[in-house]
PDB file of C-alpha atoms in Angstrom:
ATOM      1  CA  UNK A 109      76.584 104.546 101.477  1.00 42.00           C
ATOM      2  CA  UNK A 110      78.001 103.568 104.852  1.00 48.00           C
ATOM      3  CA  UNK A 111      76.463 105.227 107.907  1.00 68.00           C
ATOM      4  CA  UNK A 112      79.642 104.732 109.912  1.00 86.00           C
ATOM      5  CA  UNK A 113      81.243 107.963 111.121  1.00 94.00           C
ATOM      6  CA  UNK A 114      84.016 109.516 109.055  1.00 96.00           C
ATOM      7  CA  UNK A 115      87.211 109.412 111.107  1.00 97.00           C
ATOM      8  CA  UNK A 116      89.345 112.546 111.042  1.00 98.00           C
ATOM      9  CA  UNK A 117      93.004 111.705 111.610  1.00 98.00           C
ATOM     10  CA  UNK A 118      95.233 113.491 114.126  1.00 98.00           C
ATOM     11  CA  UNK A 119      98.627 114.886 113.052  1.00 98.00           C
ATOM     12  CA  UNK A 120     100.315 111.930 114.778  1.00 98.00           C
ATOM     13  CA  UNK A 121      98.109 109.416 112.961  1.00 98.00           C
ATOM     14  CA  UNK A 122      98.743 111.169 109.647  1.00 98.00           C
ATOM     15  CA  UNK A 123     102.482 110.831 110.163  1.00 98.00           C
ATOM     16  CA  UNK A 124     102.090 107.083 110.659  1.00 98.00           C
ATOM     17  CA  UNK A 125      99.902 106.903 107.558  1.00 98.00           C
ATOM     18  CA  UNK A 126     102.644 108.605 105.562  1.00 98.00           C
ATOM     19  CA  UNK A 127     104.990 105.785 106.555  1.00 98.00           C
ATOM     20  CA  UNK A 128     102.408 103.119 105.749  1.00 98.00           C
ATOM     21  CA  UNK A 129     101.755 104.836 102.431  1.00 98.00           C
ATOM     22  CA  UNK A 130     105.437 104.951 101.507  1.00 97.00           C
ATOM     23  CA  UNK A 131     105.784 101.206 102.105  1.00 98.00           C
ATOM     24  CA  UNK A 132     102.661 100.486 100.091  1.00 98.00           C
ATOM     25  CA  UNK A 133     103.868 102.652  97.208  1.00 98.00           C
ATOM     26  CA  UNK A 134     107.166 100.815  97.305  1.00 97.00           C
ATOM     27  CA  UNK A 135     105.348  97.498  97.111  1.00 98.00           C
ATOM     28  CA  UNK A 136     103.460  98.676  94.041  1.00 97.00           C
ATOM     29  CA  UNK A 137     106.760  99.668  92.429  1.00 97.00           C
ATOM     30  CA  UNK A 138     108.168  96.213  93.195  1.00 97.00           C
ATOM     31  CA  UNK A 139     105.158  94.607  91.516  1.00 98.00           C
ATOM     32  CA  UNK A 140     105.450  96.858  88.493  1.00 97.00           C
ATOM     33  CA  UNK A 141     109.120  95.964  88.062  1.00 97.00           C
ATOM     34  CA  UNK A 142     108.389  92.249  88.473  1.00 97.00           C
ATOM     35  CA  UNK A 143     105.825  92.038  85.659  1.00 98.00           C
ATOM     36  CA  UNK A 144     107.451  90.138  82.805  1.00 98.00           C
ATOM     37  CA  UNK A 145     106.625  87.668  80.065  1.00 98.00           C
ATOM     38  CA  UNK A 146     106.575  84.113  81.422  1.00 98.00           C
ATOM     39  CA  UNK A 147     106.180  84.949  85.109  1.00 98.00           C
ATOM     40  CA  UNK A 148     103.178  83.724  87.045  1.00 98.00           C
ATOM     41  CA  UNK A 149     101.017  86.030  89.098  1.00 98.00           C
ATOM     42  CA  UNK A 150     102.054  83.969  92.128  1.00 98.00           C
ATOM     43  CA  UNK A 151     105.685  84.927  91.535  1.00 98.00           C
ATOM     44  CA  UNK A 152     104.804  88.624  91.398  1.00 98.00           C
ATOM     45  CA  UNK A 153     102.822  88.258  94.624  1.00 98.00           C
ATOM     46  CA  UNK A 154     105.833  86.663  96.336  1.00 98.00           C
ATOM     47  CA  UNK A 155     108.016  89.659  95.443  1.00 98.00           C
ATOM     48  CA  UNK A 156     105.461  92.048  96.923  1.00 98.00           C
ATOM     49  CA  UNK A 157     104.938  89.986 100.071  1.00 98.00           C
ATOM     50  CA  UNK A 158     108.685  89.796 100.730  1.00 98.00           C
ATOM     51  CA  UNK A 159     109.097  93.554 100.275  1.00 98.00           C
ATOM     52  CA  UNK A 160     106.308  94.396 102.716  1.00 98.00           C
ATOM     53  CA  UNK A 161     107.661  91.999 105.355  1.00 98.00           C
ATOM     54  CA  UNK A 162     111.215  93.347 104.949  1.00 98.00           C
ATOM     55  CA  UNK A 163     109.772  96.841 105.420  1.00 98.00           C
ATOM     56  CA  UNK A 164     108.495  95.718 108.853  1.00 98.00           C
ATOM     57  CA  UNK A 165     104.899  96.042 107.762  1.00 98.00           C
ATOM     58  CA  UNK A 166     102.035  93.573 107.447  1.00 98.00           C
ATOM     59  CA  UNK A 167     100.452  92.607 104.098  1.00 98.00           C
ATOM     60  CA  UNK A 168      96.965  93.999 104.683  1.00 98.00           C
ATOM     61  CA  UNK A 169      95.203  91.906 102.068  1.00 98.00           C
ATOM     62  CA  UNK A 170      96.441  88.519 103.275  1.00 98.00           C
ATOM     63  CA  UNK A 171      93.559  86.922 105.149  1.00 98.00           C
ATOM     64  CA  UNK A 172      91.330  89.999 104.734  1.00 97.00           C
ATOM     65  CA  UNK A 173      87.851  88.537 104.404  1.00 97.00           C
ATOM     66  CA  UNK A 174      89.559  85.254 103.637  1.00 98.00           C
ATOM     67  CA  UNK A 175      91.628  86.545 100.702  1.00 98.00           C
ATOM     68  CA  UNK A 176      94.554  84.106 100.297  1.00 98.00           C
ATOM     69  CA  UNK A 177      97.366  86.391  99.085  1.00 98.00           C
ATOM     70  CA  UNK A 178      99.195  89.630  99.805  1.00 98.00           C
ATOM     71  CA  UNK A 179      98.378  91.169  96.436  1.00 98.00           C
ATOM     72  CA  UNK A 180      95.393  91.325  94.109  1.00 98.00           C
ATOM     73  CA  UNK A 181      96.691  90.707  90.586  1.00 98.00           C
ATOM     74  CA  UNK A 182      94.137  91.054  87.799  1.00 98.00           C
ATOM     75  CA  UNK A 183      94.960  90.443  84.125  1.00 98.00           C
ATOM     76  CA  UNK A 184      93.236  91.878  81.042  1.00 98.00           C
ATOM     77  CA  UNK A 185      89.451  91.530  81.524  1.00 98.00           C
ATOM     78  CA  UNK A 186      89.855  91.030  85.277  1.00 98.00           C
ATOM     79  CA  UNK A 187      88.944  94.276  87.027  1.00 98.00           C
ATOM     80  CA  UNK A 188      89.939  93.665  90.658  1.00 98.00           C
ATOM     81  CA  UNK A 189      90.534  90.952  93.260  1.00 98.00           C
ATOM     82  CA  UNK A 190      92.480  88.598  91.010  1.00 98.00           C
ATOM     83  CA  UNK A 191      93.962  85.780  93.109  1.00 98.00           C
ATOM     84  CA  UNK A 192      97.673  85.206  92.388  1.00 98.00           C
ATOM     85  CA  UNK A 193      98.330  81.690  91.178  1.00 98.00           C
ATOM     86  CA  UNK A 194      99.548  79.678  88.206  1.00 98.00           C
ATOM     87  CA  UNK A 195      98.345  82.134  85.560  1.00 97.00           C
ATOM     88  CA  UNK A 196     101.269  83.086  83.334  1.00 98.00           C
ATOM     89  CA  UNK A 197     101.691  86.709  82.284  1.00 98.00           C
ATOM     90  CA  UNK A 198     102.435  87.157  78.563  1.00 98.00           C
ATOM     91  CA  UNK A 199     103.610  90.021  76.395  1.00 98.00           C
ATOM     92  CA  UNK A 200     100.552  92.006  75.358  1.00 98.00           C
ATOM     93  CA  UNK A 201      98.762  91.548  78.679  1.00 98.00           C
ATOM     94  CA  UNK A 202      97.862  94.405  80.981  1.00 98.00           C
ATOM     95  CA  UNK A 203      98.266  93.640  84.659  1.00 98.00           C
ATOM     96  CA  UNK A 204      96.447  95.414  87.497  1.00 98.00           C
ATOM     97  CA  UNK A 205      98.170  95.216  90.861  1.00 98.00           C
ATOM     98  CA  UNK A 206      96.405  96.252  94.092  1.00 98.00           C
ATOM     99  CA  UNK A 207      98.482  96.266  97.292  1.00 98.00           C
ATOM    100  CA  UNK A 208      97.988  97.181 100.927  1.00 98.00           C
ATOM    101  CA  UNK A 209     100.441  97.440 103.826  1.00 98.00           C
ATOM    102  CA  UNK A 210      99.715  98.013 107.495  1.00 98.00           C
ATOM    103  CA  UNK A 211     102.340  99.838 109.528  1.00 98.00           C
ATOM    104  CA  UNK A 212     101.938 101.082 113.081  1.00 98.00           C
ATOM    105  CA  UNK A 213      98.297 100.070 113.010  1.00 98.00           C
ATOM    106  CA  UNK A 214      97.429 102.124 109.913  1.00 98.00           C
ATOM    107  CA  UNK A 215      96.843 101.068 106.318  1.00 98.00           C
ATOM    108  CA  UNK A 216      98.160 102.248 102.985  1.00 98.00           C
ATOM    109  CA  UNK A 217      96.255 101.142  99.872  1.00 98.00           C
ATOM    110  CA  UNK A 218      97.158 101.689  96.223  1.00 98.00           C
ATOM    111  CA  UNK A 219      96.883 100.084  92.794  1.00 98.00           C
ATOM    112  CA  UNK A 220      98.055 100.481  89.223  1.00 98.00           C
ATOM    113  CA  UNK A 221      97.719  98.826  85.824  1.00 98.00           C
ATOM    114  CA  UNK A 222     100.860  98.136  83.805  1.00 98.00           C
ATOM    115  CA  UNK A 223     101.657  96.695  80.371  1.00 98.00           C
ATOM    116  CA  UNK A 224     103.696  93.560  79.837  1.00 98.00           C
ATOM    117  CA  UNK A 225     105.846  94.226  76.797  1.00 98.00           C
ATOM    118  CA  UNK A 226     104.106  95.731  73.798  1.00 98.00           C
ATOM    119  CA  UNK A 227     100.354  96.103  74.201  1.00 98.00           C
ATOM    120  CA  UNK A 228      97.599  97.303  71.888  1.00 98.00           C
ATOM    121  CA  UNK A 229      96.905 100.982  71.352  1.00 98.00           C
ATOM    122  CA  UNK A 230      93.537 100.515  73.034  1.00 98.00           C
ATOM    123  CA  UNK A 231      95.243  99.025  76.085  1.00 98.00           C
ATOM    124  CA  UNK A 232      97.744 101.888  76.240  1.00 98.00           C
ATOM    125  CA  UNK A 233      94.955 104.435  76.049  1.00 98.00           C
ATOM    126  CA  UNK A 234      92.913 102.634  78.711  1.00 98.00           C
ATOM    127  CA  UNK A 235      95.845 102.611  81.130  1.00 98.00           C
ATOM    128  CA  UNK A 236      96.593 106.303  80.501  1.00 98.00           C
ATOM    129  CA  UNK A 237      92.966 107.402  80.822  1.00 98.00           C
ATOM    130  CA  UNK A 238      92.419 105.373  83.999  1.00 98.00           C
ATOM    131  CA  UNK A 239      95.470 106.935  85.637  1.00 98.00           C
ATOM    132  CA  UNK A 240      94.388 110.403  84.562  1.00 98.00           C
ATOM    133  CA  UNK A 241      90.896 109.720  85.931  1.00 98.00           C
ATOM    134  CA  UNK A 242      92.495 109.591  89.372  1.00 98.00           C
ATOM    135  CA  UNK A 243      94.081 112.999  88.834  1.00 98.00           C
ATOM    136  CA  UNK A 244      90.848 114.473  87.495  1.00 98.00           C
ATOM    137  CA  UNK A 245      89.129 113.381  90.711  1.00 98.00           C
ATOM    138  CA  UNK A 246      92.069 114.606  92.786  1.00 98.00           C
ATOM    139  CA  UNK A 247      91.424 118.167  91.612  1.00 98.00           C
ATOM    140  CA  UNK A 248      88.251 118.142  93.722  1.00 98.00           C
ATOM    141  CA  UNK A 249      89.707 116.271  96.697  1.00 98.00           C
ATOM    142  CA  UNK A 250      90.000 119.271  98.950  1.00 96.00           C
ATOM    143  CA  UNK A 251      88.177 120.716 101.906  1.00 97.00           C
ATOM    144  CA  UNK A 252      84.819 122.222 100.974  1.00 96.00           C
ATOM    145  CA  UNK A 253      84.054 119.979  98.017  1.00 97.00           C
ATOM    146  CA  UNK A 254      81.843 116.905  98.229  1.00 96.00           C
ATOM    147  CA  UNK A 255      82.382 113.226  97.433  1.00 96.00           C
ATOM    148  CA  UNK A 256      80.234 113.617  94.319  1.00 96.00           C
ATOM    149  CA  UNK A 257      82.607 116.219  92.890  1.00 97.00           C
ATOM    150  CA  UNK A 258      85.358 113.582  92.771  1.00 98.00           C
ATOM    151  CA  UNK A 259      83.183 110.902  91.183  1.00 98.00           C
ATOM    152  CA  UNK A 260      81.601 113.257  88.661  1.00 98.00           C
ATOM    153  CA  UNK A 261      85.016 114.404  87.440  1.00 98.00           C
ATOM    154  CA  UNK A 262      86.197 110.802  87.046  1.00 98.00           C
ATOM    155  CA  UNK A 263      83.063 109.726  85.186  1.00 98.00           C
ATOM    156  CA  UNK A 264      83.101 112.705  82.842  1.00 98.00           C
ATOM    157  CA  UNK A 265      86.737 112.168  81.895  1.00 98.00           C
ATOM    158  CA  UNK A 266      86.439 108.407  81.358  1.00 98.00           C
ATOM    159  CA  UNK A 267      83.255 108.602  79.329  1.00 98.00           C
ATOM    160  CA  UNK A 268      84.630 111.452  77.216  1.00 98.00           C
ATOM    161  CA  UNK A 269      87.184 108.899  75.965  1.00 98.00           C
ATOM    162  CA  UNK A 270      84.548 106.250  75.297  1.00 98.00           C
ATOM    163  CA  UNK A 271      85.300 104.093  78.327  1.00 98.00           C
ATOM    164  CA  UNK A 272      83.019 102.570  80.959  1.00 98.00           C
ATOM    165  CA  UNK A 273      83.069 103.310  84.692  1.00 98.00           C
ATOM    166  CA  UNK A 274      82.494 100.341  87.003  1.00 98.00           C
ATOM    167  CA  UNK A 275      79.555 101.001  89.340  1.00 97.00           C
ATOM    168  CA  UNK A 276      79.635  97.930  91.590  1.00 98.00           C
ATOM    169  CA  UNK A 277      82.881  98.801  93.399  1.00 98.00           C
ATOM    170  CA  UNK A 278      84.050 102.141  94.751  1.00 98.00           C
ATOM    171  CA  UNK A 279      86.808 103.928  96.639  1.00 98.00           C
ATOM    172  CA  UNK A 280      86.652 104.337 100.392  1.00 98.00           C
ATOM    173  CA  UNK A 281      88.041 105.862 103.538  1.00 98.00           C
ATOM    174  CA  UNK A 282      91.318 104.433 104.839  1.00 98.00           C
ATOM    175  CA  UNK A 283      92.859 104.455 108.311  1.00 98.00           C
ATOM    176  CA  UNK A 284      93.166 101.846 111.015  1.00 98.00           C
ATOM    177  CA  UNK A 285      90.933  99.759 108.756  1.00 98.00           C
ATOM    178  CA  UNK A 286      91.351  99.266 105.044  1.00 97.00           C
ATOM    179  CA  UNK A 287      87.726 100.166 104.426  1.00 97.00           C
ATOM    180  CA  UNK A 288      86.251 103.063 106.368  1.00 98.00           C
ATOM    181  CA  UNK A 289      83.606 105.674 105.677  1.00 97.00           C
ATOM    182  CA  UNK A 290      82.979 107.378 103.359  1.00 97.00           C
ATOM    183  CA  UNK A 291      82.514 105.409 100.171  1.00 96.00           C
ATOM    184  CA  UNK A 292      84.042 107.245  97.195  1.00 97.00           C
ATOM    185  CA  UNK A 293      82.223 106.303  93.956  1.00 97.00           C
ATOM    186  CA  UNK A 294      83.851 106.935  90.583  1.00 98.00           C
ATOM    187  CA  UNK A 295      80.613 108.272  89.122  1.00 98.00           C
ATOM    188  CA  UNK A 296      78.046 110.922  89.964  1.00 96.00           C
ATOM    189  CA  UNK A 297      75.885 110.209  93.006  1.00 93.00           C
ATOM    190  CA  UNK A 298      74.182 113.582  93.139  1.00 84.00           C
ATOM    191  CA  UNK A 299      70.645 113.149  94.436  1.00 78.00           C
ATOM    192  CA  UNK A 300      71.071 109.363  94.753  1.00 75.00           C
ATOM    193  CA  UNK A 301      73.218 108.692  97.829  1.00 74.00           C
ATOM    194  CA  UNK A 302      74.693 110.420 100.844  1.00 78.00           C
ATOM    195  CA  UNK A 303      77.188 112.991  99.647  1.00 92.00           C
ATOM    196  CA  UNK A 304      79.395 114.166 102.547  1.00 94.00           C
ATOM    197  CA  UNK A 305      81.520 117.277 102.377  1.00 96.00           C
ATOM    198  CA  UNK A 306      85.292 116.817 102.477  1.00 97.00           C
ATOM    199  CA  UNK A 307      87.150 118.205 105.483  1.00 97.00           C
ATOM    200  CA  UNK A 308      90.832 118.435 106.359  1.00 98.00           C
ATOM    201  CA  UNK A 309      92.156 115.318 108.088  1.00 98.00           C
ATOM    202  CA  UNK A 310      90.101 112.831 106.083  1.00 98.00           C
ATOM    203  CA  UNK A 311      92.104 110.035 104.452  1.00 98.00           C
ATOM    204  CA  UNK A 312      90.475 108.347 101.475  1.00 98.00           C
ATOM    205  CA  UNK A 313      91.355 106.030  98.600  1.00 98.00           C
ATOM    206  CA  UNK A 314      90.358 107.271  95.165  1.00 98.00           C
ATOM    207  CA  UNK A 315      90.413 104.305  92.774  1.00 98.00           C
ATOM    208  CA  UNK A 316      88.965 104.553  89.279  1.00 98.00           C
ATOM    209  CA  UNK A 317      88.084 101.155  87.778  1.00 99.00           C
ATOM    210  CA  UNK A 318      87.617 101.734  84.062  1.00 99.00           C
ATOM    211  CA  UNK A 319      86.720  99.391  81.197  1.00 98.00           C
ATOM    212  CA  UNK A 320      87.239  99.488  77.464  1.00 98.00           C
ATOM    213  CA  UNK A 321      83.610  98.424  77.011  1.00 98.00           C
ATOM    214  CA  UNK A 322      80.499  98.409  79.163  1.00 98.00           C
ATOM    215  CA  UNK A 323      80.579  98.935  82.907  1.00 98.00           C
ATOM    216  CA  UNK A 324      78.831  95.667  83.817  1.00 98.00           C
ATOM    217  CA  UNK A 325      80.893  93.196  85.864  1.00 98.00           C
ATOM    218  CA  UNK A 326      80.465  89.896  87.669  1.00 98.00           C
ATOM    219  CA  UNK A 327      82.368  87.744  90.158  1.00 98.00           C
ATOM    220  CA  UNK A 328      83.929  84.456  89.072  1.00 98.00           C
ATOM    221  CA  UNK A 329      83.270  81.137  90.799  1.00 98.00           C
ATOM    222  CA  UNK A 330      86.275  81.674  93.098  1.00 98.00           C
ATOM    223  CA  UNK A 331      84.075  84.276  94.870  1.00 98.00           C
ATOM    224  CA  UNK A 332      86.754  86.965  94.478  1.00 98.00           C
ATOM    225  CA  UNK A 333      87.841  87.850  90.968  1.00 98.00           C
ATOM    226  CA  UNK A 334      85.718  90.518  89.281  1.00 98.00           C
ATOM    227  CA  UNK A 335      85.642  90.516  85.456  1.00 98.00           C
ATOM    228  CA  UNK A 336      83.925  92.576  82.791  1.00 98.00           C
ATOM    229  CA  UNK A 337      80.665  91.119  81.508  1.00 98.00           C
ATOM    230  CA  UNK A 338      81.625  91.737  77.884  1.00 98.00           C
ATOM    231  CA  UNK A 339      85.217  90.502  78.174  1.00 98.00           C
ATOM    232  CA  UNK A 340      86.631  93.958  77.522  1.00 98.00           C
ATOM    233  CA  UNK A 341      89.907  95.092  79.060  1.00 99.00           C
ATOM    234  CA  UNK A 342      89.839  96.771  82.460  1.00 99.00           C
ATOM    235  CA  UNK A 343      92.283  99.026  84.303  1.00 98.00           C
ATOM    236  CA  UNK A 344      92.586 100.194  87.909  1.00 98.00           C
ATOM    237  CA  UNK A 345      94.516 103.056  89.474  1.00 98.00           C
ATOM    238  CA  UNK A 346      94.420 103.988  93.162  1.00 98.00           C
ATOM    239  CA  UNK A 347      96.158 106.084  95.774  1.00 98.00           C
ATOM    240  CA  UNK A 348      95.487 106.837  99.422  1.00 98.00           C
ATOM    241  CA  UNK A 349      95.273 110.596  99.890  1.00 98.00           C
ATOM    242  CA  UNK A 350      94.992 113.108 102.709  1.00 98.00           C
ATOM    243  CA  UNK A 351      92.481 115.941 102.499  1.00 98.00           C
ATOM    244  CA  UNK A 352      94.047 119.237 103.557  1.00 96.00           C
ATOM    245  CA  UNK A 353      93.021 122.885 103.524  1.00 89.00           C
ATOM    246  CA  UNK A 354      94.766 123.131 100.146  1.00 94.00           C
ATOM    247  CA  UNK A 355      95.773 120.518  97.591  1.00 96.00           C
ATOM    248  CA  UNK A 356      95.394 116.901  98.673  1.00 97.00           C
ATOM    249  CA  UNK A 357      98.530 115.010  99.670  1.00 97.00           C
ATOM    250  CA  UNK A 358      99.110 111.672  97.980  1.00 98.00           C
ATOM    251  CA  UNK A 359     100.295 109.269 100.665  1.00 98.00           C
ATOM    252  CA  UNK A 360     101.102 106.349  98.349  1.00 97.00           C
ATOM    253  CA  UNK A 361     103.344 107.823  95.693  1.00 87.00           C
ATOM    254  CA  UNK A 362     106.841 106.420  95.177  1.00 70.00           C
ATOM    255  CA  UNK A 363     109.720 108.546  93.906  1.00 56.00           C
ATOM    256  CA  UNK A 364     109.470 106.813  90.525  1.00 54.00           C
ATOM    257  CA  UNK A 365     105.966 107.768  89.471  1.00 57.00           C
ATOM    258  CA  UNK A 366     103.600 104.811  89.495  1.00 64.00           C
TER     259      UNK A 366
END
């Protein structure tokens, strides 16, 4: 767990983050609409990049740590950090899209997994459960609760449906930087790691990464793309949220629910 201080945002900074979040949510919607049989992941990335630039924002991912694209696009057994390229999307695939946009010096970060055409019942269930995992965690994303309350709720829900919860990658704080304190695991950390209490003004990304099999993952030779060890399908759902004195505010939700 990072020892960096947790940055509480001012009302002015929160307003900028709302704008960054709206652009990022729009970019995710663009990606979702672009997914189609026969398209390459590079083509989907181009649509997202163009939308972010036209929105007068900066693609956060491009160049981040050396990442070569504006979007992480991960297909089927790929969990996260898929590099857009020549891979062709086919009917029956599930496609995870992770996008970030920086506006006014602040970052929005969100992700979603979407079907291409007709997919298997297992794939449908995995996508639905992963998305609901986010909302199960969101119930505890309010002042007074702790980081562990979010992760425990996510883990319990995913495992109750027979799915695995990735341990190697976690959610995080968001603000002027894409990754800030605190880390936000999708599993219980009680008694194992630092477990800060949530306070109003925190902005965090909750991002369940769920598999249809075991939770073990590894990185491919490109040094970016993370895949399941057992080749099982994986899904990813993420939003940047604001902790308030009441219910959390989702900063990266488009009008058409993603």
